[in-house]
PDB file of C-alpha atoms and ligand atoms in Angstrom:
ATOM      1  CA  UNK A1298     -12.744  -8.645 -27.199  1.00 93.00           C
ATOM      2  CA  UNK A1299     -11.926  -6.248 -29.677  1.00 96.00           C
ATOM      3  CA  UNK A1300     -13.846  -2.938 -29.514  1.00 96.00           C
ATOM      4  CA  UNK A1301     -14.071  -1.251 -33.023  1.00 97.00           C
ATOM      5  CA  UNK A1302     -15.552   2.199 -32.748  1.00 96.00           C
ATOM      6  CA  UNK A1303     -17.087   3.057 -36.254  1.00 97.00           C
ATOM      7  CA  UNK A1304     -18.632   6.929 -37.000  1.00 97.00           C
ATOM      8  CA  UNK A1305     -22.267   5.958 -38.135  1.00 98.00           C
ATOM      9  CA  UNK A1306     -24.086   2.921 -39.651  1.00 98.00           C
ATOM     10  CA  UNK A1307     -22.257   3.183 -43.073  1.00 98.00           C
ATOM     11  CA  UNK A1308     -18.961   2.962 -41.911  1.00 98.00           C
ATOM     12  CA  UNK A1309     -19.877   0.448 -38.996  1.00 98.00           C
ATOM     13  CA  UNK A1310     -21.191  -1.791 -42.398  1.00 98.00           C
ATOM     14  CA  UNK A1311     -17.627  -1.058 -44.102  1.00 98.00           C
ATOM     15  CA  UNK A1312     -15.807  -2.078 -41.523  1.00 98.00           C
ATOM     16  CA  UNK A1313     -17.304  -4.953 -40.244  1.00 98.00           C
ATOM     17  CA  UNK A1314     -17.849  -6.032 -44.289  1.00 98.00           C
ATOM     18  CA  UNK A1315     -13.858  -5.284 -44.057  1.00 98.00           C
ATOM     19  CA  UNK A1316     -13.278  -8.471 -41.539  1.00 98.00           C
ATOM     20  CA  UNK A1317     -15.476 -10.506 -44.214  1.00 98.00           C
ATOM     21  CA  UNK A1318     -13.910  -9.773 -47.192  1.00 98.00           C
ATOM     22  CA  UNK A1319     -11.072 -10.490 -45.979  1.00 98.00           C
ATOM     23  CA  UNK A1320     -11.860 -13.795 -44.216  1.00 98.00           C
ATOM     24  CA  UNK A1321     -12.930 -14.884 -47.560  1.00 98.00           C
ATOM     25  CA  UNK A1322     -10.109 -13.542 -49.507  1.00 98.00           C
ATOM     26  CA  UNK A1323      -7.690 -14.988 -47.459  1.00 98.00           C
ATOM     27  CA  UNK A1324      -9.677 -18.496 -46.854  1.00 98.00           C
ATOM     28  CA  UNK A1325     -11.800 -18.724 -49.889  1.00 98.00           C
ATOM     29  CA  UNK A1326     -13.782 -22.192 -48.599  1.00 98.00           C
ATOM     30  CA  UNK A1327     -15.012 -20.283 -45.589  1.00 98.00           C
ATOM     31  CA  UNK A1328     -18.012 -21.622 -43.669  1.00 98.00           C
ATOM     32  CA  UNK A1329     -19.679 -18.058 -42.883  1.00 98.00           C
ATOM     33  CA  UNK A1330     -22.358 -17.870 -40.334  1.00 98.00           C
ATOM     34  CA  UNK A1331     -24.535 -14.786 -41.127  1.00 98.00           C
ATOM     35  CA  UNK A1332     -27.373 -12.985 -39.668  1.00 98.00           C
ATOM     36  CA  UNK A1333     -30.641 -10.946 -40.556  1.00 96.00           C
ATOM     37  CA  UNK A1334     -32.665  -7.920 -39.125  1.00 94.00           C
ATOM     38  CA  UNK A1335     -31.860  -4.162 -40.245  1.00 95.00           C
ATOM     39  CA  UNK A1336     -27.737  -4.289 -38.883  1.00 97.00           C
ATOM     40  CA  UNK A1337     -26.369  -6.323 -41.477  1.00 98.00           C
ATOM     41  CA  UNK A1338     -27.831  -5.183 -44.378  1.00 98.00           C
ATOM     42  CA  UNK A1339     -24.970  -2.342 -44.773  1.00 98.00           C
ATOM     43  CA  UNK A1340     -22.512  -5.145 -44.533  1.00 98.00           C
ATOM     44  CA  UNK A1341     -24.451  -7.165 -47.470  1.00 98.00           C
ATOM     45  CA  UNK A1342     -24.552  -4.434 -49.670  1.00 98.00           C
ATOM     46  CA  UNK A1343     -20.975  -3.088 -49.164  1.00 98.00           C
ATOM     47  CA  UNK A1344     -20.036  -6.879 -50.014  1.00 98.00           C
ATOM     48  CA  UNK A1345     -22.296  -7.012 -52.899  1.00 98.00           C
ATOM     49  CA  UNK A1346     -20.290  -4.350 -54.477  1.00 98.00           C
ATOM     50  CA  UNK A1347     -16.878  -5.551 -54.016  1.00 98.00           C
ATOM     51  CA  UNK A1348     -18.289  -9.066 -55.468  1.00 98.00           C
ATOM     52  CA  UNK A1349     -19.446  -6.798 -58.680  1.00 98.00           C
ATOM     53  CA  UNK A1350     -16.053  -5.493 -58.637  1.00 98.00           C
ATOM     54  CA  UNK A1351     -14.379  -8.731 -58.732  1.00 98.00           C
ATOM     55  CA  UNK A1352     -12.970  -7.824 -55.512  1.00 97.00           C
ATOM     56  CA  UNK A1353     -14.483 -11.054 -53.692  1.00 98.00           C
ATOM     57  CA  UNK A1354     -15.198 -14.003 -55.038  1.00 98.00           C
ATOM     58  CA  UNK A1355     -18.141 -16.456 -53.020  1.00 98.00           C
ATOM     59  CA  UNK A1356     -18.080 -19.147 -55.228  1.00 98.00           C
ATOM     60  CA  UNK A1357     -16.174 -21.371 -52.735  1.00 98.00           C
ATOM     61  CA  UNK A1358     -18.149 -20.641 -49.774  1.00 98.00           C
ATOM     62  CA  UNK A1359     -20.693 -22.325 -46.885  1.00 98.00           C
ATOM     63  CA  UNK A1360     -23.296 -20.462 -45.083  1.00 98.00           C
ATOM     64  CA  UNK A1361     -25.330 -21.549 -42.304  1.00 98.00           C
ATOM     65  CA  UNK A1362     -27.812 -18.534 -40.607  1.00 98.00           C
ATOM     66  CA  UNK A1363     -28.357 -18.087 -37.198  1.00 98.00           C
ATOM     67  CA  UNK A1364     -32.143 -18.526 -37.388  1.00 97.00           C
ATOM     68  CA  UNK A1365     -35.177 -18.563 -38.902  1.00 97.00           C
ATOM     69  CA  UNK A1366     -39.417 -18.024 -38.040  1.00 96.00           C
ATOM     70  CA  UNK A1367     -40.942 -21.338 -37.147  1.00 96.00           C
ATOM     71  CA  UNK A1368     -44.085 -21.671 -39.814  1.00 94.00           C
ATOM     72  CA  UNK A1369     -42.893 -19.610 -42.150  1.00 93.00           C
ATOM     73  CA  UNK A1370     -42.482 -21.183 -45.714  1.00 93.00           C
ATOM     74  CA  UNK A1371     -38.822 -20.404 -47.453  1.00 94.00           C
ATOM     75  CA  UNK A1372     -40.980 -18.144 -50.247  1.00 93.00           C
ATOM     76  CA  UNK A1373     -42.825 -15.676 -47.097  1.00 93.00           C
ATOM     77  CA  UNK A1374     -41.804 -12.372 -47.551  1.00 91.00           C
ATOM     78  CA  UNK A1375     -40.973 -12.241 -43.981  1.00 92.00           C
ATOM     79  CA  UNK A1376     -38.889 -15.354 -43.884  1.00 95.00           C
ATOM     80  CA  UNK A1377     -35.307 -14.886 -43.320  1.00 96.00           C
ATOM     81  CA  UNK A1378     -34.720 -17.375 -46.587  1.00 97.00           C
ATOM     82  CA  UNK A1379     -36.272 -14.418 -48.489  1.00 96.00           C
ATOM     83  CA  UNK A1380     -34.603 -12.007 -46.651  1.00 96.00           C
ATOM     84  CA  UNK A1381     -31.313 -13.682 -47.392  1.00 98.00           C
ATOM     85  CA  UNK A1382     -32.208 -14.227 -51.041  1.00 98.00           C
ATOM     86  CA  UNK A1383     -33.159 -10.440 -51.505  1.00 97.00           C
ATOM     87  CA  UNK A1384     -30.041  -8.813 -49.637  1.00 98.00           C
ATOM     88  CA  UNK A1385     -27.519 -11.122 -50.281  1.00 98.00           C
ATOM     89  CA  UNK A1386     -27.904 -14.542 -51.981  1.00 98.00           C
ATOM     90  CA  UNK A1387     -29.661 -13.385 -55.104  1.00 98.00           C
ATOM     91  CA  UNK A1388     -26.914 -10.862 -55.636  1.00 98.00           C
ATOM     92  CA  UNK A1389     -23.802 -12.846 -54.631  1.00 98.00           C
ATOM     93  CA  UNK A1390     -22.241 -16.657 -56.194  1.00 98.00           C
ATOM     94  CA  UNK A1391     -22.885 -18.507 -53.057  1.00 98.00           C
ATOM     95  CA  UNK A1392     -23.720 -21.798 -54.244  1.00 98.00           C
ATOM     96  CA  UNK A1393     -27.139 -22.698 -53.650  1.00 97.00           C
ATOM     97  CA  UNK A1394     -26.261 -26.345 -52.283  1.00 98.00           C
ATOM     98  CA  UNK A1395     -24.022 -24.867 -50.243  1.00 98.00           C
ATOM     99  CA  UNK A1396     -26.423 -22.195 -48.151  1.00 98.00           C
ATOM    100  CA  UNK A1397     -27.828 -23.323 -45.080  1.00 98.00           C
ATOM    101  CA  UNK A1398     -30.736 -21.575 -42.802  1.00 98.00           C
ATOM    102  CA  UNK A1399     -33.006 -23.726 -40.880  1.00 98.00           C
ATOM    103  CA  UNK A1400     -36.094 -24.707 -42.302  1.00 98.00           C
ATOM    104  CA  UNK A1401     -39.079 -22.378 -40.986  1.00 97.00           C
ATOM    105  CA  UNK A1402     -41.812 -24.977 -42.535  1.00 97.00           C
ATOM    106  CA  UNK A1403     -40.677 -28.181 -41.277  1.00 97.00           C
ATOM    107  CA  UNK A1404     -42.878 -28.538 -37.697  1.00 96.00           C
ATOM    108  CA  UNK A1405     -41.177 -31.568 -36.370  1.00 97.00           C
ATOM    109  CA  UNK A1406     -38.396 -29.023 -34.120  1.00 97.00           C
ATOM    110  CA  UNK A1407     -36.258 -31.831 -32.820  1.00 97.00           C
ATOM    111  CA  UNK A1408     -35.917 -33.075 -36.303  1.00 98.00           C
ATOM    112  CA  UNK A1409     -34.924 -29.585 -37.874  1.00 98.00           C
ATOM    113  CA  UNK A1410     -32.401 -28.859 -35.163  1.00 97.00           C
ATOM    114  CA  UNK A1411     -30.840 -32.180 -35.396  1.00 98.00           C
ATOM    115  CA  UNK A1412     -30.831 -32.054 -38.929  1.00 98.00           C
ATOM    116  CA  UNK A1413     -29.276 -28.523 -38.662  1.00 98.00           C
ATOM    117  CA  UNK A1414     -25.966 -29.091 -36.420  1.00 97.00           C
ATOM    118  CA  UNK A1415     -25.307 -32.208 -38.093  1.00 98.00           C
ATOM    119  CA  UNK A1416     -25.149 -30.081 -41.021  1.00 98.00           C
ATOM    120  CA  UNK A1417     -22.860 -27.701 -39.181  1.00 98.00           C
ATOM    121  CA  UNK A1418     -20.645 -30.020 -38.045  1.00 97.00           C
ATOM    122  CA  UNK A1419     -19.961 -32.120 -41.164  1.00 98.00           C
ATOM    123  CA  UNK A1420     -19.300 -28.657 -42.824  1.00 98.00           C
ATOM    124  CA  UNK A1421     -15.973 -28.456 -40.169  1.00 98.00           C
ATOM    125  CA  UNK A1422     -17.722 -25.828 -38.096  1.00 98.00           C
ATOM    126  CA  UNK A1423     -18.278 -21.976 -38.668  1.00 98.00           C
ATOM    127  CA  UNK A1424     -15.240 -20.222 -39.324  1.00 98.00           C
ATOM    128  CA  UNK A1425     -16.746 -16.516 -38.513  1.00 98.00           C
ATOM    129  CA  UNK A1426     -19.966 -15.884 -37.383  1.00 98.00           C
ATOM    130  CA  UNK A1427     -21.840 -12.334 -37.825  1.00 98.00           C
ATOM    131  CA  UNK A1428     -24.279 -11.810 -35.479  1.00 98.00           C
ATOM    132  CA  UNK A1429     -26.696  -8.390 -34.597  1.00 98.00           C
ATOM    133  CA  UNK A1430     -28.062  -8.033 -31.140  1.00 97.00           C
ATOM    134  CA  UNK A1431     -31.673  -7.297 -30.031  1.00 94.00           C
ATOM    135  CA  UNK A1432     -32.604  -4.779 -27.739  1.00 93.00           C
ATOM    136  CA  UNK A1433     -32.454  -7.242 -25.188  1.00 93.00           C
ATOM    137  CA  UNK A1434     -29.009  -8.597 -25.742  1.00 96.00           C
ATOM    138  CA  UNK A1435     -30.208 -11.539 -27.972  1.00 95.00           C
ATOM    139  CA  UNK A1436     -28.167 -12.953 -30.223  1.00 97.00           C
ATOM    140  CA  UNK A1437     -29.740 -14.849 -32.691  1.00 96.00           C
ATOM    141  CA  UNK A1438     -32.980 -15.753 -30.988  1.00 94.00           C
ATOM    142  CA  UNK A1439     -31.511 -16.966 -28.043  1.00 95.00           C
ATOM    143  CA  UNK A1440     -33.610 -14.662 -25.665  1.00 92.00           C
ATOM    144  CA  UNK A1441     -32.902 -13.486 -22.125  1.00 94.00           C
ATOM    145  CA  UNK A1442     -32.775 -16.808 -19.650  1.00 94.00           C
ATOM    146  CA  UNK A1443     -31.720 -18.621 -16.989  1.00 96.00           C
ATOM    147  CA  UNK A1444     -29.445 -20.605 -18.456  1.00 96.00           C
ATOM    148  CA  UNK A1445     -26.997 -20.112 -21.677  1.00 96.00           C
ATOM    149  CA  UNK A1446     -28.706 -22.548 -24.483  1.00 91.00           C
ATOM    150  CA  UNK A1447     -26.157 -25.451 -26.372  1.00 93.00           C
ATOM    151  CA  UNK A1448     -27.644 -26.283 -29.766  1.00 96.00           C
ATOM    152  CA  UNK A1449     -29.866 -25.155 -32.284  1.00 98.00           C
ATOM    153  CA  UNK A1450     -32.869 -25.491 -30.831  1.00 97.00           C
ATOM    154  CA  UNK A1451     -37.092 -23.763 -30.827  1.00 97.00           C
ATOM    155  CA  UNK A1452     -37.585 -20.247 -28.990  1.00 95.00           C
ATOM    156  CA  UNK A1453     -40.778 -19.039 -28.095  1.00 93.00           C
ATOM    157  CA  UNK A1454     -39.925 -15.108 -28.387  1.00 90.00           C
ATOM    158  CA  UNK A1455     -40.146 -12.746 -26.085  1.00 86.00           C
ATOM    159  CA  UNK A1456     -42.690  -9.899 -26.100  1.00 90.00           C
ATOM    160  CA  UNK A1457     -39.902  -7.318 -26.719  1.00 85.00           C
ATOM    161  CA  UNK A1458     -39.119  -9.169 -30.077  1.00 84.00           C
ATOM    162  CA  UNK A1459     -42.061  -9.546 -31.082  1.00 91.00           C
ATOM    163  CA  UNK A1460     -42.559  -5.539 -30.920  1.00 90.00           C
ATOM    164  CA  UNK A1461     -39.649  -5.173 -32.139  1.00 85.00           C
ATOM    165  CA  UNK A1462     -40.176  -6.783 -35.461  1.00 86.00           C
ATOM    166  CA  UNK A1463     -43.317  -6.172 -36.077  1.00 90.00           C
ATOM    167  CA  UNK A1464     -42.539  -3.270 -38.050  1.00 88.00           C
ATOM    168  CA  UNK A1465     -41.719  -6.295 -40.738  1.00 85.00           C
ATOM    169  CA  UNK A1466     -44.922  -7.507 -40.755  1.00 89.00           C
ATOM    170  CA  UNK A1467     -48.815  -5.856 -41.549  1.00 89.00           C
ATOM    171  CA  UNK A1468     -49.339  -6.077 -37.196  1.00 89.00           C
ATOM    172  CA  UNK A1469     -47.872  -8.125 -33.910  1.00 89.00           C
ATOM    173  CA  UNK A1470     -50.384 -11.050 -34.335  1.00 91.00           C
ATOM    174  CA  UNK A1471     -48.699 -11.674 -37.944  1.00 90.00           C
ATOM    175  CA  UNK A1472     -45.631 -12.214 -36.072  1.00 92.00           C
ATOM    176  CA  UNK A1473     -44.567 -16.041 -35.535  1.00 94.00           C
ATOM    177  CA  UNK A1474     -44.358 -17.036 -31.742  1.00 95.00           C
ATOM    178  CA  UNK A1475     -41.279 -19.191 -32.565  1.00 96.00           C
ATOM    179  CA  UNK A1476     -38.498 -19.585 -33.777  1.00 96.00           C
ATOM    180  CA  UNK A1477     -35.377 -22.033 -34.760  1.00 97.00           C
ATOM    181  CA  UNK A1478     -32.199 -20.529 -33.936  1.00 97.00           C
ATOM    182  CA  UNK A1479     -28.607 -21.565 -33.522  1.00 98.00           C
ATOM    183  CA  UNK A1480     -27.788 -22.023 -29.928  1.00 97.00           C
ATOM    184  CA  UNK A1481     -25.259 -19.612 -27.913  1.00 98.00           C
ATOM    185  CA  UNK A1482     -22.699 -22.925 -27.662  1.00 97.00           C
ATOM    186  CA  UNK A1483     -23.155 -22.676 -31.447  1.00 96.00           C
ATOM    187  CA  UNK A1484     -22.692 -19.586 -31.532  1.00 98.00           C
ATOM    188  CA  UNK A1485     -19.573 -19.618 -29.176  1.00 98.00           C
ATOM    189  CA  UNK A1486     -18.065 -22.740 -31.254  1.00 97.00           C
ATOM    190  CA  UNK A1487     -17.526 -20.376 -34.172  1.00 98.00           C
ATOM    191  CA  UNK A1488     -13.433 -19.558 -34.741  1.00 98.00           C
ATOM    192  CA  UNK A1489     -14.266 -15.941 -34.839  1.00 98.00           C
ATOM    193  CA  UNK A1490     -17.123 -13.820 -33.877  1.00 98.00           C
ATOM    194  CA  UNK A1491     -18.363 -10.450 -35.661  1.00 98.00           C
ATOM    195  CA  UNK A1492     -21.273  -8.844 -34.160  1.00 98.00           C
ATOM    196  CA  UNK A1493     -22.697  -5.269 -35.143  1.00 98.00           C
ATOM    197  CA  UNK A1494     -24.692  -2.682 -33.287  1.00 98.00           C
ATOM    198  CA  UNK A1495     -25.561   0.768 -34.308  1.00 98.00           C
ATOM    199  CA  UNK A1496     -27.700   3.740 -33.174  1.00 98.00           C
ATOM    200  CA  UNK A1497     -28.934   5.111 -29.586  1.00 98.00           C
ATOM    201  CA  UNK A1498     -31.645   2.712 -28.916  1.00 97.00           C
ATOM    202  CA  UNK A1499     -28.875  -0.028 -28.323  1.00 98.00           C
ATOM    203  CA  UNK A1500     -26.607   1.933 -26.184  1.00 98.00           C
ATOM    204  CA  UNK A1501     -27.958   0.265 -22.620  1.00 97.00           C
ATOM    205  CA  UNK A1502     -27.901  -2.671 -23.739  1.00 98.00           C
ATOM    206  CA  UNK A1503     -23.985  -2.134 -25.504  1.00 98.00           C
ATOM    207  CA  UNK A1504     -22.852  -1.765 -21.948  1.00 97.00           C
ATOM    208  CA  UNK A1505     -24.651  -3.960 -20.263  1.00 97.00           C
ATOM    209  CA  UNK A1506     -23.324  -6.944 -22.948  1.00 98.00           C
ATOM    210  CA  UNK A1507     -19.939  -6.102 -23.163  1.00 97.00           C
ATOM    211  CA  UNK A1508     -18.954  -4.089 -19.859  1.00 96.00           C
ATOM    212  CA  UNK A1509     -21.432  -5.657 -17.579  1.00 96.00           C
ATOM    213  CA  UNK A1510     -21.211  -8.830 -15.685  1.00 98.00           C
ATOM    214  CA  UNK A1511     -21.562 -12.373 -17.984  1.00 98.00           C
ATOM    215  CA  UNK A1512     -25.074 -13.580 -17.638  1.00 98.00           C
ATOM    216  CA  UNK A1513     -27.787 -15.217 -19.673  1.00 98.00           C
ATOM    217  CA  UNK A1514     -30.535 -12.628 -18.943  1.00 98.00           C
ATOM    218  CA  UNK A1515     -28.370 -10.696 -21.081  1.00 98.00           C
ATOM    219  CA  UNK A1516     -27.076 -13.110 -23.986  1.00 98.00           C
ATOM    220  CA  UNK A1517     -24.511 -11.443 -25.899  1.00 98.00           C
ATOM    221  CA  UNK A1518     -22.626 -10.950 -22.883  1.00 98.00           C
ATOM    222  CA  UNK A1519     -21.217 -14.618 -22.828  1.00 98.00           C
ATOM    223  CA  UNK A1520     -19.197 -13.115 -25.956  1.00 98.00           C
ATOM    224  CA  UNK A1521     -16.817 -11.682 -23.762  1.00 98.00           C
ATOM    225  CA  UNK A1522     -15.250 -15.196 -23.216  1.00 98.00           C
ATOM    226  CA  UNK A1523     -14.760 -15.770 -26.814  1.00 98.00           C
ATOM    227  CA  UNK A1524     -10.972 -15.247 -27.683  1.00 97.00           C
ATOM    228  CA  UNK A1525     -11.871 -13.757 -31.144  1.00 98.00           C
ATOM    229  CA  UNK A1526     -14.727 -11.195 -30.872  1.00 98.00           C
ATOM    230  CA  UNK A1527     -14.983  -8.005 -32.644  1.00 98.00           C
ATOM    231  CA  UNK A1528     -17.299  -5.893 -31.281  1.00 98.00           C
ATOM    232  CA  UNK A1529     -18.063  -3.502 -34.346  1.00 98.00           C
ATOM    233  CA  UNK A1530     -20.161  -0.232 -33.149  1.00 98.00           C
ATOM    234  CA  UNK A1531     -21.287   3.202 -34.153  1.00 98.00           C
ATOM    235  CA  UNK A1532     -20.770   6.209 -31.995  1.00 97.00           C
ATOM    236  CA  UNK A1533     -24.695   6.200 -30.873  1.00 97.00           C
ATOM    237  CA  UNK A1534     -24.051   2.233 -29.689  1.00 98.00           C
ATOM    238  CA  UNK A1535     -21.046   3.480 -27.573  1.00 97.00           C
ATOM    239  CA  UNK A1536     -22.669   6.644 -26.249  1.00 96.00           C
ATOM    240  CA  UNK A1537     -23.074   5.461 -22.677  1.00 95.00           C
ATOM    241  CA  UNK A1538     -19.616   3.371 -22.886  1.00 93.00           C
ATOM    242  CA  UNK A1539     -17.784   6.864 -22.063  1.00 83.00           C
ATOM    243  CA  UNK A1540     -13.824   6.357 -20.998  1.00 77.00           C
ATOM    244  CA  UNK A1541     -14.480   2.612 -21.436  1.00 81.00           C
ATOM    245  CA  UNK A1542     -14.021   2.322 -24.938  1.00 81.00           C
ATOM    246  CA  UNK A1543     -10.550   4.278 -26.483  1.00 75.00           C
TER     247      UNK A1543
HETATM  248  C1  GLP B1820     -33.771 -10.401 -34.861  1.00 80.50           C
HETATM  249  C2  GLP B1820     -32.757 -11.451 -35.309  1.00 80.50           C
HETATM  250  C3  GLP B1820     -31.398 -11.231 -34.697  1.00 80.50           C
HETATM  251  C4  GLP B1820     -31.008  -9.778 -34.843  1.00 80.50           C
HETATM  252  C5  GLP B1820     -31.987  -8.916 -34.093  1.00 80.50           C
HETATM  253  C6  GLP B1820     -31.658  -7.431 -34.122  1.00 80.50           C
HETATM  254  O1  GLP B1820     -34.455 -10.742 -33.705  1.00 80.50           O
HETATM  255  N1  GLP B1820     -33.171 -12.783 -35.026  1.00 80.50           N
HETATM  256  O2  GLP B1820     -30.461 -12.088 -35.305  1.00 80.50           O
HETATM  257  O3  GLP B1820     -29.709  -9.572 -34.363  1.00 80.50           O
HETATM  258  O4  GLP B1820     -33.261  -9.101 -34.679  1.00 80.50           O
HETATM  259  O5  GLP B1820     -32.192  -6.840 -35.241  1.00 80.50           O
HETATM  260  P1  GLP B1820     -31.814  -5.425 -35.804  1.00 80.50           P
HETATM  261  O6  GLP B1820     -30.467  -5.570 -36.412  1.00 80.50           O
HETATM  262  O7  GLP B1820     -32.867  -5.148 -36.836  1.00 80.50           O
HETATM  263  O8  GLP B1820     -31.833  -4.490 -34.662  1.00 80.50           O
END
């Protein structure tokens, strides 16, 4: 596990946007795996302006996200499909056929997970997967358990998620119980793993993922047994780290 110690959310996004551009550069038929919620969206944006630049090109890429509200239609302003479309998609040449998020409005959730590793598979797998964590340690919406989850699969959330992101939406009880997400095996299968955590409210949790012991209860921490992590955090994420991160 790679530890990359960034000065503050911008250059945290430059740096991890860094690994990406140059995944894609260097393999333009990359199958990206990509994430939402408020770390990534420094990473989009940095991207979006080395695609303007000519810098990066998309046009030969797969994405599949890591999850996506169960109920919520593709065109909900809270959906992660418009989330995706509005920071990233919209701006970028990804094909169309050729992005992938779970789909929030189909009900039948054996049928939508099925349908969505088959789809990862036949695309040859995820070559690098960004990922944010919640204050919890989730990755994805693979909450705190008792046991590590496999495939994609539906979540009930936890309370602290739901507070958590209900600053997106008008109160809590707009916020969907469920949701499809990308198991941690999923997750795990991916060649190489990117995952992004800034400011002070994430600093337990930083230590408790990466330096603490490997448990579900706390997700993210099964990412220490992935041969190809970088862990790319701001100075406020490392704050309680002290002499273990150079
Ligand atoms: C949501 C997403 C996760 C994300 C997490 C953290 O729950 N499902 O993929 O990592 O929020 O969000 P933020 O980056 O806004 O702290």
């Amino acid at each position: 596990m790679k530890i990359i110690r960034a000065k503050d959310y911008n250059d945290m996004s430059r740096k991890a946007a860094n690994i990406i551009s140059a995944q894609v550069i260097l393999k333009p038929d990359s199958v990206l795996g990509l994430a939402t919620g408020s770390s990534p969206i420094g990473i989009y944006e940095q991207l979006i302006k080395w695609y303007n630049k000519g810098d990066v090109d998309f046009g030969a890429c797969t994405t599949f996200n890591l999850d996506e509200y169960r109920g919520l239609t593709a065109d909900h302003d809270q959906s992660y499909h418009y989330f995706m479309h509005k920071n990233f998609f919209g701006r970028v040449n990804v094909p169309k056929e050729r992005i992938n998020l779970p789909d929030g409005a189909q009900m039948d959730a054996e049928k939508e997970c099925q349908r969505y590793d088959t789809a990862i598979r036949a695309a040859g797998g995820i070559d690098l997967q960004l990922l944010g964590m919640g204050l919890n340690g989730h990755i994805g919406f693979n909450e705190p358990a008792e046991y590590f989850s496999k495939g994609t699969h539906c979540v009930d959330l936890t309370e602290s998620t739901i507070e958590a992101n209900k600053r997106f939406f008008a109160s809590a009880d707009d916020v969907p119980r469920q949701a499809y997400t990308m198991g941690v095996q999923t997750i795990m299968l991916a060649r190489r793993i990117v995952i992004v955590v800034s400011g002070e409210n994430k600093a337990e949790v930083v230590r408790e993922a990466f330096f603490g012991p490997v448990t579900p209860r706390v997700p993210a921490s099964i990412l220490q047994l992935h041969t190809d992590v970088s862990v790319v955090a701001d100075e406020a994420a490392l704050s309680l780290c002290g002499d273990l991160v150079p």
